[in-house]
Tab-separated table of C-alpha atoms in Angstrom:
chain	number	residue	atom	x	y	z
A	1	UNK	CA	22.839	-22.438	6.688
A	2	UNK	CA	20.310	-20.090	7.163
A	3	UNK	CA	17.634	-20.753	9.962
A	4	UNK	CA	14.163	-19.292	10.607
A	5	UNK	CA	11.995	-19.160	13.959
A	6	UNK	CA	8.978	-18.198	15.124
A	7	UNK	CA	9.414	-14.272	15.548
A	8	UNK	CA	12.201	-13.615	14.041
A	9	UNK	CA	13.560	-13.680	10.163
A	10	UNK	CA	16.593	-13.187	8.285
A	11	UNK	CA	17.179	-9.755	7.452
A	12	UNK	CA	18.245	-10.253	3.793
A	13	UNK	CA	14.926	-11.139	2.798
A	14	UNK	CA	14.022	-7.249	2.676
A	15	UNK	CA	16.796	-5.414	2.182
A	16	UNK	CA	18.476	-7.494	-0.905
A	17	UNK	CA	16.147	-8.972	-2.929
A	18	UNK	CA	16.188	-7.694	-5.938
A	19	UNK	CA	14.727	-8.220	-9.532
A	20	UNK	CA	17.100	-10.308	-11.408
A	21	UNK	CA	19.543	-9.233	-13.848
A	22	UNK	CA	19.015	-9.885	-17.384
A	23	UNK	CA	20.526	-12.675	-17.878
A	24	UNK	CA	19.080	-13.998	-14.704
A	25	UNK	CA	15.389	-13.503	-15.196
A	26	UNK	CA	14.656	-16.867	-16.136
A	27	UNK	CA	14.626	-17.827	-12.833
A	28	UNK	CA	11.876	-15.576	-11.791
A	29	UNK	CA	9.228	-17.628	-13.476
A	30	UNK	CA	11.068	-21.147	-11.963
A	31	UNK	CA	11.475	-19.536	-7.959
A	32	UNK	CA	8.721	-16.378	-7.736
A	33	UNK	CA	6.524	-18.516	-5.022
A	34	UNK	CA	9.746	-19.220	-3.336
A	35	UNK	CA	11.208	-15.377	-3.602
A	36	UNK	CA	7.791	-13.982	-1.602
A	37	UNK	CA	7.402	-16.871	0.384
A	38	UNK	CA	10.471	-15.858	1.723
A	39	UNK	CA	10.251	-12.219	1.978
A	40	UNK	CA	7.104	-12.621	3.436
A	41	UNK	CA	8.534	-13.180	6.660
A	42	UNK	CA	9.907	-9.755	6.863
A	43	UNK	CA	7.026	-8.573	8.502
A	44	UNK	CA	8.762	-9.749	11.795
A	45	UNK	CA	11.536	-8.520	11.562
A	46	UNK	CA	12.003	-6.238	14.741
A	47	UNK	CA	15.106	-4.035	14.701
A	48	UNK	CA	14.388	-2.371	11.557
A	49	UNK	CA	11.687	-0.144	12.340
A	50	UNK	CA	12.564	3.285	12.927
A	51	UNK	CA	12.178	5.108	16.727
A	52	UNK	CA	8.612	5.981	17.816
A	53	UNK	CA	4.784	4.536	18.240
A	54	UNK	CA	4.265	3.851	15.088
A	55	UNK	CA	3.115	0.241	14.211
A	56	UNK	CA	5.405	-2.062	12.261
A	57	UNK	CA	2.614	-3.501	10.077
A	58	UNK	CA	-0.992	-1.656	8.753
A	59	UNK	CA	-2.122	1.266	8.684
A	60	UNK	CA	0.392	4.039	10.234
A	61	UNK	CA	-1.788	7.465	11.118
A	62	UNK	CA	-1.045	10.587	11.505
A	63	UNK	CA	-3.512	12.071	14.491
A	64	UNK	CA	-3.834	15.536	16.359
A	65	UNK	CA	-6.206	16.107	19.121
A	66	UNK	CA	-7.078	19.366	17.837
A	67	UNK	CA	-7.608	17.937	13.782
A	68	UNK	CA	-5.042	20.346	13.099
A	69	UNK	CA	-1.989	19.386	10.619
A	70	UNK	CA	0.804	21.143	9.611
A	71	UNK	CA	2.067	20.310	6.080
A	72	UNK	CA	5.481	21.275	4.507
A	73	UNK	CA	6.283	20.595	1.105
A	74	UNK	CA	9.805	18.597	0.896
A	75	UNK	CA	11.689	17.282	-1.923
A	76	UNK	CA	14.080	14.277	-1.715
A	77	UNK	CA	14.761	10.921	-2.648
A	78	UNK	CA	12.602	7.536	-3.243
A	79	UNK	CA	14.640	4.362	-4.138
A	80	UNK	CA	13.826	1.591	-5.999
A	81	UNK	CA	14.687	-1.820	-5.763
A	82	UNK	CA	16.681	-1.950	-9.411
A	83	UNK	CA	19.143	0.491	-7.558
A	84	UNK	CA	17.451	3.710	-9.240
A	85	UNK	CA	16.986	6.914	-6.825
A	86	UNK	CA	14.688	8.990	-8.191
A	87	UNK	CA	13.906	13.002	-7.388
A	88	UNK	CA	10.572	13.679	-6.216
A	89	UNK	CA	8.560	16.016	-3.916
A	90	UNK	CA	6.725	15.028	-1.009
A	91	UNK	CA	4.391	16.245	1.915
A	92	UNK	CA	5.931	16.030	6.066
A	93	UNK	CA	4.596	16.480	8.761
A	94	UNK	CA	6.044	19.223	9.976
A	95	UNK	CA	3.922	18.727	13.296
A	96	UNK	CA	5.314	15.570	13.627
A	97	UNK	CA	9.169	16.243	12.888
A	98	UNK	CA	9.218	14.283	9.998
A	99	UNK	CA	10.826	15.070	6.961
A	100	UNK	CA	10.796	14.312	3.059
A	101	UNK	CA	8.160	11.106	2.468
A	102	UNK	CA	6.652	9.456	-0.388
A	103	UNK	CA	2.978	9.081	-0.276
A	104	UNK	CA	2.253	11.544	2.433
A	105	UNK	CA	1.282	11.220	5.974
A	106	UNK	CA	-1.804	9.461	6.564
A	107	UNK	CA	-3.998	11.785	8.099
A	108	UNK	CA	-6.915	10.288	10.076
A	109	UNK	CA	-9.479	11.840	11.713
A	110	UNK	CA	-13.700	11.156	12.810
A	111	UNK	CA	-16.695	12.677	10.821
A	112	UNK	CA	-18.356	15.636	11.827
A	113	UNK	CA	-15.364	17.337	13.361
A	114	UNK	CA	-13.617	19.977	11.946
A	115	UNK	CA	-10.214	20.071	10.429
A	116	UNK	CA	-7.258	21.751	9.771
A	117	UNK	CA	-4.699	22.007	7.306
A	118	UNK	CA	-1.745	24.400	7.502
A	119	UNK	CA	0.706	24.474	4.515
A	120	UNK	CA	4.402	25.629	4.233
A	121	UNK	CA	5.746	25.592	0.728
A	122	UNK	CA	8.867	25.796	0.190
A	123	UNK	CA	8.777	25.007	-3.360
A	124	UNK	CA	9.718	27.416	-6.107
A	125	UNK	CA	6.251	27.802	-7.154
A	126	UNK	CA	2.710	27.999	-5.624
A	127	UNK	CA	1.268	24.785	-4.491
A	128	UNK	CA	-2.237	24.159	-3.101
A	129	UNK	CA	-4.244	21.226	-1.351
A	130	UNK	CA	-8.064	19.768	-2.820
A	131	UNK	CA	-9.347	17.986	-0.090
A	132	UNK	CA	-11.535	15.179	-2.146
A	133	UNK	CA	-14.197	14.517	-0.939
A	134	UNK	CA	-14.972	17.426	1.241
A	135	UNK	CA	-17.382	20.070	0.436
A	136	UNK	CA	-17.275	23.521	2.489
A	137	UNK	CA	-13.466	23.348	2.097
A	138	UNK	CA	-12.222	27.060	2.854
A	139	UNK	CA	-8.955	28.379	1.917
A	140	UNK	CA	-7.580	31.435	3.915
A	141	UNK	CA	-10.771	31.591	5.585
A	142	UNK	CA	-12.892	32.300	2.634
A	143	UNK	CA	-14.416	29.076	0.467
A	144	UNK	CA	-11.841	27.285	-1.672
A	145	UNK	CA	-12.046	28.212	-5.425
A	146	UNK	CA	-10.528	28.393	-8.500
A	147	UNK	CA	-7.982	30.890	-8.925
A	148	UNK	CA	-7.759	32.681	-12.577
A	149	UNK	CA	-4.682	34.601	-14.132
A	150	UNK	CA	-4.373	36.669	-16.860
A	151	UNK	CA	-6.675	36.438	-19.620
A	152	UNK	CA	-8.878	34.330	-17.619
A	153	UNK	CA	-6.745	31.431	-17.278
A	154	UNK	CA	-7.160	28.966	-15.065
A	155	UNK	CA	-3.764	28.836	-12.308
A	156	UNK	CA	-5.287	26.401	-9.499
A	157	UNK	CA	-8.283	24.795	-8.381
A	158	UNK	CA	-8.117	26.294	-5.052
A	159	UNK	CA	-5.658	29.003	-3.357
A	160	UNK	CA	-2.545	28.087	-3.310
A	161	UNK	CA	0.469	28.771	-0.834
A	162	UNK	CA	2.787	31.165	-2.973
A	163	UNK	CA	6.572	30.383	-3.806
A	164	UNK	CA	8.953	30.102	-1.617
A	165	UNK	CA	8.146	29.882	2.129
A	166	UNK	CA	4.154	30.912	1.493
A	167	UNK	CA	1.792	29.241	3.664
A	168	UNK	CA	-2.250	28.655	3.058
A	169	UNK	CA	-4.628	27.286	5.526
A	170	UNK	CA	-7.391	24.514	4.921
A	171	UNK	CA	-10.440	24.174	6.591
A	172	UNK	CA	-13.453	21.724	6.555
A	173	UNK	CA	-15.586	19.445	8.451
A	174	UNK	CA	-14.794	15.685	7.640
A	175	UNK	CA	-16.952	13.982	5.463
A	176	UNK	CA	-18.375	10.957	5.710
A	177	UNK	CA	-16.525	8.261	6.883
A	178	UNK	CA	-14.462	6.245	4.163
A	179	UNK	CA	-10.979	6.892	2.412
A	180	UNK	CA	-9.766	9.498	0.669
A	181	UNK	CA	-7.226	11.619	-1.209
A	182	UNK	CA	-5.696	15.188	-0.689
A	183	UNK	CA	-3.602	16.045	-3.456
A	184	UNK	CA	-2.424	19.650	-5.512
A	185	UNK	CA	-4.605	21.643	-7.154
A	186	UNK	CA	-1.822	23.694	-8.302
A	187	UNK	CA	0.025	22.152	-12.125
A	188	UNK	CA	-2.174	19.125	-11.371
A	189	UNK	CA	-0.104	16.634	-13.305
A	190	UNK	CA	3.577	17.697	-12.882
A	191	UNK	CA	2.839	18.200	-8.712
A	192	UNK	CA	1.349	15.285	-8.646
A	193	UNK	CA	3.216	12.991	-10.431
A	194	UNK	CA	6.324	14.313	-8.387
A	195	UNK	CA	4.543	13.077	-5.551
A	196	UNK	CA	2.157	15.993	-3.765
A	197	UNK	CA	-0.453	13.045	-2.803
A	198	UNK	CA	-1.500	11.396	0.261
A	199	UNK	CA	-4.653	9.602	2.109
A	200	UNK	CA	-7.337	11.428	4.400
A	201	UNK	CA	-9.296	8.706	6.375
A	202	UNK	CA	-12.477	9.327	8.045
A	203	UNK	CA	-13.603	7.272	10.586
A	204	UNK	CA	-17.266	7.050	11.570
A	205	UNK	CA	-18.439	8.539	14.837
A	206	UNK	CA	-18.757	5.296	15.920
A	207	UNK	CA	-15.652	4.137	16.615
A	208	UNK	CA	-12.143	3.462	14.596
A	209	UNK	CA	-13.692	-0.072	14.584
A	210	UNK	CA	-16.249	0.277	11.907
A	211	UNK	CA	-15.616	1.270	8.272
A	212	UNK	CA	-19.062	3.082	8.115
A	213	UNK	CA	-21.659	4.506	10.348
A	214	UNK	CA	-24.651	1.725	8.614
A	215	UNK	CA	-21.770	-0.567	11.543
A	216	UNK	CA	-19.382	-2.524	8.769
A	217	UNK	CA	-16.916	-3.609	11.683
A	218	UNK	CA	-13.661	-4.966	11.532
A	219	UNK	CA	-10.436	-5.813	13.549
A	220	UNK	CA	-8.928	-2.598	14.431
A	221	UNK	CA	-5.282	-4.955	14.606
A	222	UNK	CA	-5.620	-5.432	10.688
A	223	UNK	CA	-6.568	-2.734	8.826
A	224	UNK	CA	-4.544	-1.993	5.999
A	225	UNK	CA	-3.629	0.941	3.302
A	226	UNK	CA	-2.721	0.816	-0.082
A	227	UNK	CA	-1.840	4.101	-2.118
A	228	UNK	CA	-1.323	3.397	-5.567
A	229	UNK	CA	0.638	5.381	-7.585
A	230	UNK	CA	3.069	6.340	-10.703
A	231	UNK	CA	6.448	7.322	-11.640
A	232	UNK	CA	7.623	8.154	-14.840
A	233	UNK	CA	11.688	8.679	-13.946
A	234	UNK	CA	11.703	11.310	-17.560
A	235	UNK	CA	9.262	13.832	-15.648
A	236	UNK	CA	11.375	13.599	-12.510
A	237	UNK	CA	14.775	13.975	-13.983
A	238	UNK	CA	12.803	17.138	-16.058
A	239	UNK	CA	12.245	18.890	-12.955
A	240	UNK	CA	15.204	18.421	-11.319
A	241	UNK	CA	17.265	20.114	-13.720
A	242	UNK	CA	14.870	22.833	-14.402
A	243	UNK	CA	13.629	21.475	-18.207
A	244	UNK	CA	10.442	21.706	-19.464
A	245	UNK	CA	8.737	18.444	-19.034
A	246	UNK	CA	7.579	16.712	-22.178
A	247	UNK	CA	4.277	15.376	-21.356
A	248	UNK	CA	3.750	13.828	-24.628
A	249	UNK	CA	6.578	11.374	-23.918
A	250	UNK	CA	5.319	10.143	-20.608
A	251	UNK	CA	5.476	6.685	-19.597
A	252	UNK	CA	5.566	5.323	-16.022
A	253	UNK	CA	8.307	2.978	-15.347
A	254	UNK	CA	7.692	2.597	-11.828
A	255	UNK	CA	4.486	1.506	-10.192
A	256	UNK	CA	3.822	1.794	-6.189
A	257	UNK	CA	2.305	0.794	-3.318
A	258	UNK	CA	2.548	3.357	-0.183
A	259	UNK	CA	5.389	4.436	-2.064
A	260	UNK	CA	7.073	1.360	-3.012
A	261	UNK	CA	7.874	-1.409	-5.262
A	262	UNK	CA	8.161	-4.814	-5.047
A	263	UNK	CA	9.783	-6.262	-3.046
A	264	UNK	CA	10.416	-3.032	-0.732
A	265	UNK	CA	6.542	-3.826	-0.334
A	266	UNK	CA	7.125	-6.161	1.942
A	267	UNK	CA	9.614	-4.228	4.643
A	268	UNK	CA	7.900	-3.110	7.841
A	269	UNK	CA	6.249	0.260	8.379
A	270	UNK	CA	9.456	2.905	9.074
A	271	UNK	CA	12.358	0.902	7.903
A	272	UNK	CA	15.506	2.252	8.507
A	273	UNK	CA	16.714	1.824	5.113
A	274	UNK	CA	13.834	2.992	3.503
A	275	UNK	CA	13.634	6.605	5.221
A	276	UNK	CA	11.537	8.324	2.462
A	277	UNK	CA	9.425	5.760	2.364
A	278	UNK	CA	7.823	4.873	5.473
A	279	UNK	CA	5.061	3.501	4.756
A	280	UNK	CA	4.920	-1.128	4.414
A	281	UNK	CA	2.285	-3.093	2.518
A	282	UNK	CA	2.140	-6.287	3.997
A	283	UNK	CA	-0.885	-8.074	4.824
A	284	UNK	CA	-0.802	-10.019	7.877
A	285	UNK	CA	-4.239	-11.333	9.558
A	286	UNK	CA	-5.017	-14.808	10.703
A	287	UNK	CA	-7.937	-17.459	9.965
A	288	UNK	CA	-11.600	-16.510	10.701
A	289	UNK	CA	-12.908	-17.784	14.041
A	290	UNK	CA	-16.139	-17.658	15.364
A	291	UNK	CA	-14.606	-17.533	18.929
A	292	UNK	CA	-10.821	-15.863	18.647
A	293	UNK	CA	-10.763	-13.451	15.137
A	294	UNK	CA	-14.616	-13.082	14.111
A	295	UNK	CA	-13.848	-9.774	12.332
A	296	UNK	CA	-12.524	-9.018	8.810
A	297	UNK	CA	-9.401	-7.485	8.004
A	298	UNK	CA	-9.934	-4.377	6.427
A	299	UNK	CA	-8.272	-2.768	3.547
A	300	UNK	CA	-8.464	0.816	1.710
A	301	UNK	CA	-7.304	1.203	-1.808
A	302	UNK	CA	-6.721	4.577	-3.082
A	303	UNK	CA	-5.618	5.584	-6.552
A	304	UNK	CA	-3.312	8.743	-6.785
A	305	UNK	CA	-2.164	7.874	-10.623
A	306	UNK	CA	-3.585	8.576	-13.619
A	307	UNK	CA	-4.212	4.668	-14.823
A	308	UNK	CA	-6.600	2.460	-13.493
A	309	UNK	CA	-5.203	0.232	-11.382
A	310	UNK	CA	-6.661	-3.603	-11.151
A	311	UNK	CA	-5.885	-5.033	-8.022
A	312	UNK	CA	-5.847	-8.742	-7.673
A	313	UNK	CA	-5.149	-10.898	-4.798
A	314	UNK	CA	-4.486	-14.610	-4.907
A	315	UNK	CA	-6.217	-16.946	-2.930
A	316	UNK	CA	-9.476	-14.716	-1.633
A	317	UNK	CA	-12.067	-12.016	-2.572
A	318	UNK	CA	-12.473	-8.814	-0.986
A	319	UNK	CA	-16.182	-7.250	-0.263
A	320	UNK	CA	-16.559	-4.023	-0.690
A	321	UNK	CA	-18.433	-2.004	1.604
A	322	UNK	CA	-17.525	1.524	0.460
A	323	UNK	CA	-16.450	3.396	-2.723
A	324	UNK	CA	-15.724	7.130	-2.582
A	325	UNK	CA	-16.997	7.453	0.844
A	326	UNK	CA	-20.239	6.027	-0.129
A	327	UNK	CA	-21.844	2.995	1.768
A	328	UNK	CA	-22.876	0.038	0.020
A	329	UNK	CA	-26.683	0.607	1.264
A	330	UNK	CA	-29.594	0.615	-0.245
A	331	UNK	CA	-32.376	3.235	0.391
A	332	UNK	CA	-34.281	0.533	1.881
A	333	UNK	CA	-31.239	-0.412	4.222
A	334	UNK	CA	-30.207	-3.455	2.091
A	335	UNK	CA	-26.701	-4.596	1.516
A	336	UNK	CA	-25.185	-3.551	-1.374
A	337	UNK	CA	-21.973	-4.701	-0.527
A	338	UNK	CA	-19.993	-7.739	-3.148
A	339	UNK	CA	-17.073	-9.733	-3.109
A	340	UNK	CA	-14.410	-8.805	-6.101
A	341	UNK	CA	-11.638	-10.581	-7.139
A	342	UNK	CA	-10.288	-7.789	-9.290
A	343	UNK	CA	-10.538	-4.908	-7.699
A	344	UNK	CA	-10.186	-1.902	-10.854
A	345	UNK	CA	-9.591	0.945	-8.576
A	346	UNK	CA	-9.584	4.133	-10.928
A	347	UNK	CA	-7.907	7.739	-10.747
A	348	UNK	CA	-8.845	9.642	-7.644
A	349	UNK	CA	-11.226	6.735	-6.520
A	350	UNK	CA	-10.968	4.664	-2.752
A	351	UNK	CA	-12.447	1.560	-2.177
A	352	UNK	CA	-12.712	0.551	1.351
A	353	UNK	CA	-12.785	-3.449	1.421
A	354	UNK	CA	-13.021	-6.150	4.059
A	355	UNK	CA	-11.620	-9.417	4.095
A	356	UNK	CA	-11.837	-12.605	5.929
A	357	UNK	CA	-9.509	-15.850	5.202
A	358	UNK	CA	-11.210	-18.762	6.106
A	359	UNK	CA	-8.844	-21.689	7.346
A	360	UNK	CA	-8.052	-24.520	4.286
A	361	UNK	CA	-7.619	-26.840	7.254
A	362	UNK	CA	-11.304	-26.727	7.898
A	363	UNK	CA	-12.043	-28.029	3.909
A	364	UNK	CA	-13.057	-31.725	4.111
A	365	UNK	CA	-10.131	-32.994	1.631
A	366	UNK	CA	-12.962	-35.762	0.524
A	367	UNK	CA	-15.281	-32.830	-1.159
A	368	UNK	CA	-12.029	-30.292	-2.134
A	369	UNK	CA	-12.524	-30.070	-5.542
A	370	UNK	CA	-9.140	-29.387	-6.169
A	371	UNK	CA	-6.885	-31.981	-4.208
A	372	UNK	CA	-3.191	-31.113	-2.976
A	373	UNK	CA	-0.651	-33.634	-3.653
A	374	UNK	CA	2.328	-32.695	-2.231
A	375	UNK	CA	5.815	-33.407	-4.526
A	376	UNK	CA	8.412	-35.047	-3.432
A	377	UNK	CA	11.357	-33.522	-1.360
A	378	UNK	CA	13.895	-33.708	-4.224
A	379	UNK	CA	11.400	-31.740	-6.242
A	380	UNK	CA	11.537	-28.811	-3.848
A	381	UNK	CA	14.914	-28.088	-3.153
A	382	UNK	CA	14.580	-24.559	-4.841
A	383	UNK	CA	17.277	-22.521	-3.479
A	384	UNK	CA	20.546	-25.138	-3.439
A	385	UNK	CA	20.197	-28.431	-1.591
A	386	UNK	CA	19.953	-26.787	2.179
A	387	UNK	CA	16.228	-24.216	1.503
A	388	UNK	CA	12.614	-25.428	1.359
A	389	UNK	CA	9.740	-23.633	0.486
A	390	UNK	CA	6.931	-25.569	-0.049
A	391	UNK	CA	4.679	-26.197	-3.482
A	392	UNK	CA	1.395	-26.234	-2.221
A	393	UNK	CA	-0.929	-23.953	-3.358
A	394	UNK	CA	-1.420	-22.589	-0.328
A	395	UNK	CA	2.568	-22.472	0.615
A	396	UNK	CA	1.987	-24.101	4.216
A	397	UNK	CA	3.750	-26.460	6.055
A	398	UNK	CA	2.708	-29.950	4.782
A	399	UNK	CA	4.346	-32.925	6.741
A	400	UNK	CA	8.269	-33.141	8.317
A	401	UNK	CA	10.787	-31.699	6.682
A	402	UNK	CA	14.454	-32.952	6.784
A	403	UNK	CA	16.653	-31.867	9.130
A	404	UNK	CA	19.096	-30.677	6.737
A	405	UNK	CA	16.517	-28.438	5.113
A	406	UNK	CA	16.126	-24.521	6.433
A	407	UNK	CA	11.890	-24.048	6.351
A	408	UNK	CA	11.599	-20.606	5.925
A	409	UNK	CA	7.788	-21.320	6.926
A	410	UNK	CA	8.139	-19.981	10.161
A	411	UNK	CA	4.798	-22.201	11.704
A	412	UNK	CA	2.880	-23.173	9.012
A	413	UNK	CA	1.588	-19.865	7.751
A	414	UNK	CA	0.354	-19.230	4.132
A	415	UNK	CA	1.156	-16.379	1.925
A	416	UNK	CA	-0.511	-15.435	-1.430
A	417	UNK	CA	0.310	-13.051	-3.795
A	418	UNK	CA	-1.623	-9.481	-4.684
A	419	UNK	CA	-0.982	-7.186	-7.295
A	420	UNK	CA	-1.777	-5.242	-9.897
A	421	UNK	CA	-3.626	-7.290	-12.881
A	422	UNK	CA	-2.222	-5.150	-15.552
A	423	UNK	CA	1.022	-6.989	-15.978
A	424	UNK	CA	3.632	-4.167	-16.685
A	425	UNK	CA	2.276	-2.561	-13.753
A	426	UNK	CA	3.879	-5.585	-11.583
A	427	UNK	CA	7.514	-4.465	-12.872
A	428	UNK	CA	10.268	-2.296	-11.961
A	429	UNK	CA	11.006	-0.374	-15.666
A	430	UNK	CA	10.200	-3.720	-16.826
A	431	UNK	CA	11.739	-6.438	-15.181
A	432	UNK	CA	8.932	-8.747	-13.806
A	433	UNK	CA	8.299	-9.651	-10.477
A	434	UNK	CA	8.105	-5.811	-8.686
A	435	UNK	CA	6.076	-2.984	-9.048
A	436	UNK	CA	2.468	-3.070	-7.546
A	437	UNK	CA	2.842	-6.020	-5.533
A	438	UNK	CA	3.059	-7.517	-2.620
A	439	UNK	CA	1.702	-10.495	-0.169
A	440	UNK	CA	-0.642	-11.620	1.724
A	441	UNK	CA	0.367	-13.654	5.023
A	442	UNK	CA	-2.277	-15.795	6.645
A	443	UNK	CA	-0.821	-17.311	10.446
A	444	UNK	CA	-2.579	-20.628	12.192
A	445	UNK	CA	-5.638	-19.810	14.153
A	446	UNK	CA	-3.920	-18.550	17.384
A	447	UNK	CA	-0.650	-16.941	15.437
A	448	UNK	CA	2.667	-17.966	15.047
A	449	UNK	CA	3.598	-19.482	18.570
């Protein structure tokens, strides 16, 4: 028997869950709530993150004191949780030591001050940076423009660094605060699709606490990233082996978040067996209080595909506060903001959301218009006769459990589901239950003790 406590989780829950076989898959539909209720607790898992600062859960930036950035273009390996290990390109941080990563580093820096981007390609061909977004980019010092070939054709949107251990410098001033991506300008689709993408977030001058200047504040311990993405395996393979990639065929098979499918999702930020892919996308924030947690959670979506992308999460709506940079303010001042249940993020497009869970322990159960009857025991033995999960719709701890049973509840805490809306986006080349995905954990007011 498997046992859980408070702080700790079994390590299997991230690194071997897997979509089911074929002949298997039936019992997706029968134990999904159990499957993430379970992997949900990976977030706590402490050993697995890789050496350094960086934080085991939310956003994970990249930062220079100078706003200066040195990108190298890196290709290498993403994996996939049907077993697949797929070719693609990349951005490091050369700055930082890091090597070959799927999205990007996460560069973050304040409006107003100026930046600076320095890329190494060692690619085979020329590769370039637009800086969405950001107007008065320069490139080599003079503006950033589009580069023409012979008989007039268009070869990039901006300068690229040339083949083969060129280099190109970016400058700007950051924008206005909100999130945003930096991706090729160079054979748009192909560099992109192979993975040249990553975020740019601006913080306001007013702190890393607010989303906006107009003061949209939020915990600075929960703020969270998604990059959405694409992968069509063809295109990849194509460019591996030097073929000319057929366009017309393409289909994505693979659908991401920071890099990742379902349930890889759910693994901390830097996990060791996930080295190309450091980047987590668990949610983890606790009940609003007036007196302990009175700010949101906030999270950015950004879309670095080429479909839109409908985000749903179970169990709560998101406001959002900014799209594309832009504050949800009126001219007069007003509040433009709304809550969304579906959030359709489209190409190139960030929203930049907040997001406060308010406590199901504080519903009077006399007005709830939808009561919880919990089933019996015998009707919850999902996993054998010695795991519990339970079937609430909120997937708390309701009431004693045996003392034969393993809870993998670790104290009561709820998870929901989030993911894309557009069903074959939530696969892995099909099979259900992966893809753009993951969960939402909600602790007791106070945290797991």
């Amino acid at each position: 028997m498997m046992t859980t406590t408070s702080g700790s989780s079994p390590r299997w829950v991230t690194r071997y869950l897997r979509p089911a076989p074929r002949g298997a898959r039936r019992m997706v539909a029968l134990g999904a709530a159990a499957v993430l209720l379970a992997a949900g607790a990976a977030v706590a898992v402490q050993s697995s993150a890789q050496a350094g600062s960086a934080p085991e859960e939310g956003i994970d930036c990249d930062t220079s004191s100078t706003n200066t950035f040195t990108l190298g273009t890196r290709t290498g390996q993403v994996t996939t949780p049907d077993g697949n290990s797929v070719y693609s390109w990349g951005f490091a941080n050369e700055g930082e030591g890091h090597g070959f990563q799927l999205p990007g580093p996460t560069l973050c820096v304040t409006s107003g001050q100026a930046v600076t981007v320095v890329l190494h390609n060692s690619l085979s061909e020329p590769v370039s940076i637009v800086f969405h977004g950001q107007s008065a980019v320069k490139a080599g010092g003079k503006p950033a423009q589009p580069q023409f070939g012979a008989a007039n054709t268009l070869t990039s949107l901006v300068q690229p660094a040339p083949a083969t251990n060129g280099s190109m410098t970016y400058t700007f001033t950051a924008s206005a605060p909100g999130t945003y991506l930096y991706s090729p300008g160079t054979d748009v689709n192909k560099q992109a699709q192979m993975g040249l993408f990553g975020a740019l977030v601006v913080r306001p001058k007013a702190g890393p606490a607010q989303v906006t200047e107009a003061g949209t504040t939020f915990n600075p311990e929960h703020e969270y990233l998604f990059v959405l993405s694409e992968i069509d395996p063809d295109i990849h393979l194509a460019v591996e082996r030097g073929e000319t990639v057929d366009w017309a065929s393409y289909k994505p098979r693979y659908f991401m978040m920071n890099g990742r499918s379902m349930p890889d999702t759910l693994a901390p930020n830097r996990a060791s067996w996930l080295p190309s892919q450091p980047y987590g996308s668990m949610v983890h924030i606790q009940p609003y209080d007036k007196g302990t947690n009175p700010e949101p959670a906030v999270i950015r979506y950004l879309n670095a595909g080429t479909e839109n992308y409908p985000f749903h999460p179970h169990g709560s709506d998101e406001r959002v506060v900014n799209i594309d940079g832009h504050p949800r303010i009126g001219a007069g001042g007003e509040d433009l903001s709304y809550n969304k249940f579906d959030l359709n993020v489209q190409p190139g497009q960030s929203l930049d959301t907040t997001m406060i869970w308010t406590n199901v322990d504080q519903w009077d159960p006399n007005t709830n218009p939808i009561p919880t009857t919990l089933p019996v025991i015998t009707d919850q033995l999902l996993v054998g006769t010695d795991t519990w999960f339970s079937e609430s719709p909120y997937l708390g701890h309701k009431g004693n459990v045996p003392t034969y049973i393993t809870d993998n509840n670790q104290c009561g805490e709820y998870y929901h589901i989030a993911h894309s809306h557009a069903l074959q986006q939530a696969t892995n080349y099909g099979a259900s239950f992966g893809g753009m995905m993951t969960v939402y954990r909600i602790d007791p007011p106070g945290g797991c003790r």
